[in-house]
XYZ file of C-alpha atoms in Angstrom:
327
model
C 147.484 84.387 96.241
C 145.028 87.189 95.576
C 142.438 84.696 94.335
C 142.971 82.539 97.410
C 142.419 85.537 99.681
C 139.351 86.529 97.681
C 137.838 83.008 97.965
C 138.661 82.894 101.679
C 136.971 86.267 102.233
C 133.909 85.230 100.274
C 133.741 82.008 102.288
C 133.788 83.938 105.555
C 131.027 86.210 104.275
C 128.999 83.162 103.259
C 129.426 81.579 106.681
C 128.418 84.828 108.374
C 125.307 85.113 106.245
C 124.395 81.483 106.858
C 124.759 81.870 110.619
C 122.691 85.036 110.531
C 119.745 83.377 108.789
C 118.370 81.522 111.841
C 118.666 84.698 113.927
C 116.887 86.702 111.236
C 114.154 84.076 111.049
C 113.624 84.318 114.806
C 113.494 88.118 114.642
C 110.666 88.061 112.109
C 108.863 84.995 113.530
C 105.961 84.586 113.363
C 105.196 86.350 110.118
C 101.834 84.645 109.440
C 99.152 82.574 111.209
C 100.340 79.439 113.017
C 98.657 76.061 112.551
C 98.649 73.337 115.193
C 97.963 69.996 113.528
C 96.246 67.444 115.801
C 96.425 63.945 114.258
C 93.126 62.880 115.842
C 89.481 63.955 115.490
C 87.919 66.677 117.654
C 86.618 65.723 121.063
C 89.609 64.026 122.699
C 92.334 65.210 125.044
C 94.866 66.207 122.340
C 92.286 68.335 120.543
C 91.176 70.000 123.777
C 94.754 70.752 124.824
C 95.553 72.210 121.401
C 92.524 74.497 121.432
C 93.077 75.715 124.988
C 96.714 76.513 124.229
C 96.008 78.004 120.792
C 93.727 80.595 122.364
C 96.468 81.778 124.714
C 99.352 81.479 122.269
C 97.826 83.879 119.746
C 98.241 87.094 121.789
C 101.700 86.023 122.954
C 102.931 85.458 119.411
C 100.966 88.244 117.748
C 99.418 85.974 115.117
C 96.259 83.825 114.961
C 96.796 80.192 116.023
C 94.393 77.671 114.487
C 93.879 73.939 115.063
C 93.737 71.538 112.119
C 92.533 67.965 112.815
C 94.138 65.364 110.520
C 93.391 61.882 111.893
C 94.639 58.590 110.538
C 97.376 55.923 110.653
C 97.975 56.107 114.387
C 98.855 59.833 114.279
C 101.300 59.297 111.405
C 99.200 61.034 108.733
C 99.204 64.273 110.665
C 102.845 63.812 111.603
C 103.757 63.338 107.955
C 101.877 66.468 106.941
C 103.802 68.541 109.464
C 107.137 66.928 108.556
C 106.602 67.926 104.922
C 105.666 71.522 105.740
C 108.053 74.464 105.670
C 110.571 74.321 108.530
C 109.811 77.841 109.702
C 107.822 77.278 112.910
C 104.422 78.135 111.449
C 103.163 74.530 111.341
C 103.247 72.525 114.565
C 102.155 69.038 115.561
C 100.469 68.344 118.905
C 100.170 64.616 119.439
C 100.082 61.987 122.173
C 102.846 59.410 122.318
C 100.813 57.241 119.944
C 102.969 58.789 117.213
C 106.092 57.160 118.670
C 104.426 53.820 119.421
C 102.356 53.145 116.297
C 105.335 52.610 113.939
C 106.050 49.435 115.940
C 102.532 48.150 115.192
C 101.475 49.516 111.800
C 102.779 48.286 108.425
C 105.995 49.841 107.125
C 105.348 53.068 105.237
C 102.188 53.986 107.169
C 101.549 57.703 107.133
C 103.506 58.225 103.944
C 106.714 56.805 105.360
C 107.356 59.579 107.885
C 110.197 58.880 110.323
C 109.082 60.656 113.491
C 112.580 60.515 114.995
C 114.340 62.065 111.984
C 111.683 64.246 110.366
C 110.404 66.045 113.486
C 112.067 67.782 116.430
C 110.614 68.397 119.916
C 109.383 71.746 121.174
C 107.647 70.923 124.471
C 105.546 68.348 126.308
C 102.614 70.413 127.575
C 100.839 67.695 129.556
C 100.472 64.074 130.519
C 97.255 62.167 131.170
C 96.453 59.225 133.451
C 95.164 56.078 131.767
C 92.011 54.289 132.845
C 89.898 51.255 131.982
C 86.200 52.125 131.900
C 83.042 50.116 131.269
C 79.603 50.815 129.910
C 77.180 50.530 132.868
C 75.252 47.816 131.002
C 78.152 45.403 131.579
C 77.231 45.489 135.266
C 80.761 45.632 136.685
C 82.372 48.097 139.073
C 85.941 46.806 139.429
C 88.668 45.029 137.484
C 88.022 41.568 138.939
C 84.367 41.671 137.904
C 85.343 42.825 134.407
C 87.813 39.941 134.055
C 85.161 37.476 135.265
C 82.801 38.836 132.600
C 85.523 38.407 129.970
C 86.097 34.791 130.988
C 82.385 34.088 130.668
C 82.314 35.722 127.224
C 85.588 34.910 125.404
C 86.415 37.530 122.800
C 84.702 40.326 124.727
C 85.520 43.501 122.754
C 87.486 46.357 124.245
C 87.953 49.678 122.502
C 90.944 51.974 122.170
C 91.638 55.266 120.351
C 93.560 53.368 117.686
C 96.151 50.811 116.672
C 99.475 51.474 118.321
C 98.030 53.779 120.968
C 99.151 53.402 124.601
C 95.582 52.233 125.278
C 95.953 49.441 122.713
C 99.091 48.306 124.522
C 97.295 48.483 127.879
C 94.618 46.142 126.574
C 97.122 43.622 125.258
C 99.124 43.809 128.469
C 95.958 43.087 130.474
C 95.167 40.115 128.234
C 98.614 38.695 128.862
C 98.806 39.448 132.589
C 95.294 38.219 133.444
C 95.185 35.466 130.787
C 91.830 36.541 129.356
C 90.526 36.583 125.786
C 89.668 40.142 124.719
C 89.164 41.436 121.179
C 90.700 44.784 120.288
C 88.458 47.278 118.465
C 90.442 50.345 117.315
C 88.775 53.717 116.692
C 90.051 56.888 115.058
C 90.796 58.838 118.225
C 89.660 59.324 121.803
C 86.383 61.038 120.884
C 85.044 58.257 118.624
C 86.186 55.570 121.085
C 84.357 57.246 123.973
C 81.239 57.596 121.813
C 81.411 53.847 121.134
C 81.689 53.082 124.852
C 78.814 55.419 125.723
C 76.553 53.746 123.163
C 77.518 50.252 124.291
C 79.129 49.384 120.968
C 82.040 48.244 123.125
C 81.550 47.395 126.785
C 85.145 48.073 127.828
C 87.421 50.945 126.852
C 90.995 51.926 127.633
C 91.323 55.692 127.455
C 93.119 58.707 128.855
C 91.228 60.721 131.432
C 91.248 63.629 129.006
C 87.772 63.572 127.488
C 86.465 60.780 129.767
C 86.214 62.639 133.085
C 82.804 64.298 132.451
C 81.254 60.948 131.473
C 82.757 59.239 134.508
C 81.474 61.927 136.858
C 78.090 61.807 135.137
C 77.808 58.069 135.677
C 77.747 57.237 131.974
C 81.064 55.369 132.163
C 82.243 53.273 135.109
C 85.964 53.554 136.017
C 87.444 50.133 136.810
C 91.195 50.587 137.136
C 94.043 53.011 136.545
C 96.830 51.612 134.383
C 99.363 53.689 136.282
C 101.840 53.202 139.120
C 99.692 55.242 141.484
C 96.182 56.599 141.796
C 95.137 59.876 140.213
C 93.935 62.791 142.347
C 91.188 63.204 139.758
C 89.858 59.723 140.614
C 91.219 59.072 144.118
C 88.783 56.222 144.795
C 89.747 54.244 141.691
C 92.574 51.755 142.402
C 95.311 50.805 139.987
C 95.357 47.448 138.223
C 98.277 46.402 140.444
C 96.286 47.207 143.571
C 93.577 44.882 142.252
C 95.956 41.990 141.817
C 96.964 42.371 138.162
C 100.561 43.503 137.879
C 102.449 44.521 134.776
C 99.708 46.696 133.268
C 101.308 50.130 133.386
C 101.390 52.516 130.451
C 102.098 56.208 130.203
C 100.545 58.862 127.991
C 102.120 62.221 127.242
C 101.414 64.977 124.739
C 104.177 66.515 122.675
C 104.540 69.512 120.360
C 106.857 69.103 117.365
C 108.089 71.081 114.341
C 109.755 69.902 111.115
C 113.453 69.086 111.251
C 115.442 72.099 110.093
C 113.381 74.641 112.015
C 115.827 77.283 113.342
C 116.758 76.826 116.995
C 115.781 80.422 117.920
C 112.276 79.778 116.521
C 111.958 76.589 118.575
C 113.113 78.520 121.645
C 110.494 81.227 121.003
C 107.742 78.624 120.675
C 108.903 76.782 123.780
C 108.850 80.017 125.764
C 105.335 80.923 124.542
C 103.988 77.466 125.423
C 105.584 77.528 128.874
C 104.113 80.957 129.557
C 100.653 79.812 128.460
C 100.886 76.706 130.665
C 101.460 78.894 133.727
C 98.175 80.768 133.276
C 95.679 79.773 136.015
C 92.724 79.366 133.631
C 94.786 77.156 131.290
C 95.862 74.932 134.172
C 92.275 74.767 135.406
C 90.874 73.802 131.993
C 93.517 71.162 131.388
C 93.118 69.691 134.878
C 89.343 69.634 134.435
C 89.856 67.535 131.328
C 92.039 65.029 133.141
C 95.413 66.409 132.041
C 98.437 67.029 134.249
C 100.277 70.181 133.172
C 103.959 69.610 132.446
C 106.001 71.994 130.260
C 109.771 72.422 130.394
C 112.530 72.175 127.811
C 112.528 70.345 124.452
C 114.915 67.822 126.021
C 112.175 66.588 128.362
C 110.128 65.589 125.333
C 113.168 64.122 123.559
C 113.785 61.887 126.576
C 110.138 60.769 126.562
C 110.413 59.849 122.890
C 113.567 57.805 123.360
C 112.224 55.908 126.364
C 108.890 55.092 124.696
C 110.488 54.022 121.440
C 112.617 51.503 123.307
C 109.939 50.297 125.714
C 107.037 49.891 123.314
C 109.233 48.477 120.570
C 110.213 45.719 122.979
C 106.629 45.173 124.171
C 105.300 44.971 120.601
C 107.623 42.046 119.937
C 107.078 40.321 123.284
C 103.267 40.519 123.103
C 103.088 40.195 119.298
C 101.005 43.364 119.056
C 99.895 44.180 115.511
C 97.326 46.379 113.815
C 93.774 44.996 113.895
């Protein structure tokens, strides 16, 4: 009986200690610099959002916050690196929804076999970005109909995207199907490289998020043809949607999400969520993000979890229906 009581007491102590660990971790968090991994090169919307937020997060958390660009495998290389890091809140992932979509397009095991639904947990969705089809001025088109006419005259006309499995890749394949045109997908390693290709004329058409493209559109170096959204964007109020121009069924969404490795203590996630939400309310942060074509969001981790679930189901179905694969 005495031994039973002793084991019972020790078990209670063990449970108490175990339950205290997450609280203790939150009390001492952060204890070192924080890294935000962006799974795309510098120059695009995700990179800009990460750097704007990192600057404001540092004083709120009392530690430096640095951005580490790790592009490759449709955001899965960076996602895998974060998933394998210590689950203590000091290594974060800031990615567009490409991370959720690309596993439906890329070969099995891409990115080291990371399972983004099991190996990562949501913290916050800081922003969304409207999607747009743009053209190099040399193509000589100013609207979607003219672009489709050009594609019919030149079968196999290349269009660029920030990568295989990106929402932009899906937008291109959806346009091909809806308008019955022959376009050739050319994937790049992120928004920045894809915009550079469109500016140089390497590709005449490009699907991209407004983040990173707005300055080139306003400067006349890229011509906006259509929004692949349900409604127009206040950033480009004169640019109609694809549906408005007679091509229905070309609607894709793009959101950014912040994630940490599975096993990160809930109090640490709550602290990070709070710091991000506070940063997103700062007027200069909102101004910088809006100027880059991003719509500030924020909210609870559940908002991002719902986004993930919806996109996994929708794009998984579309990948099969449209036979979308890596190029």
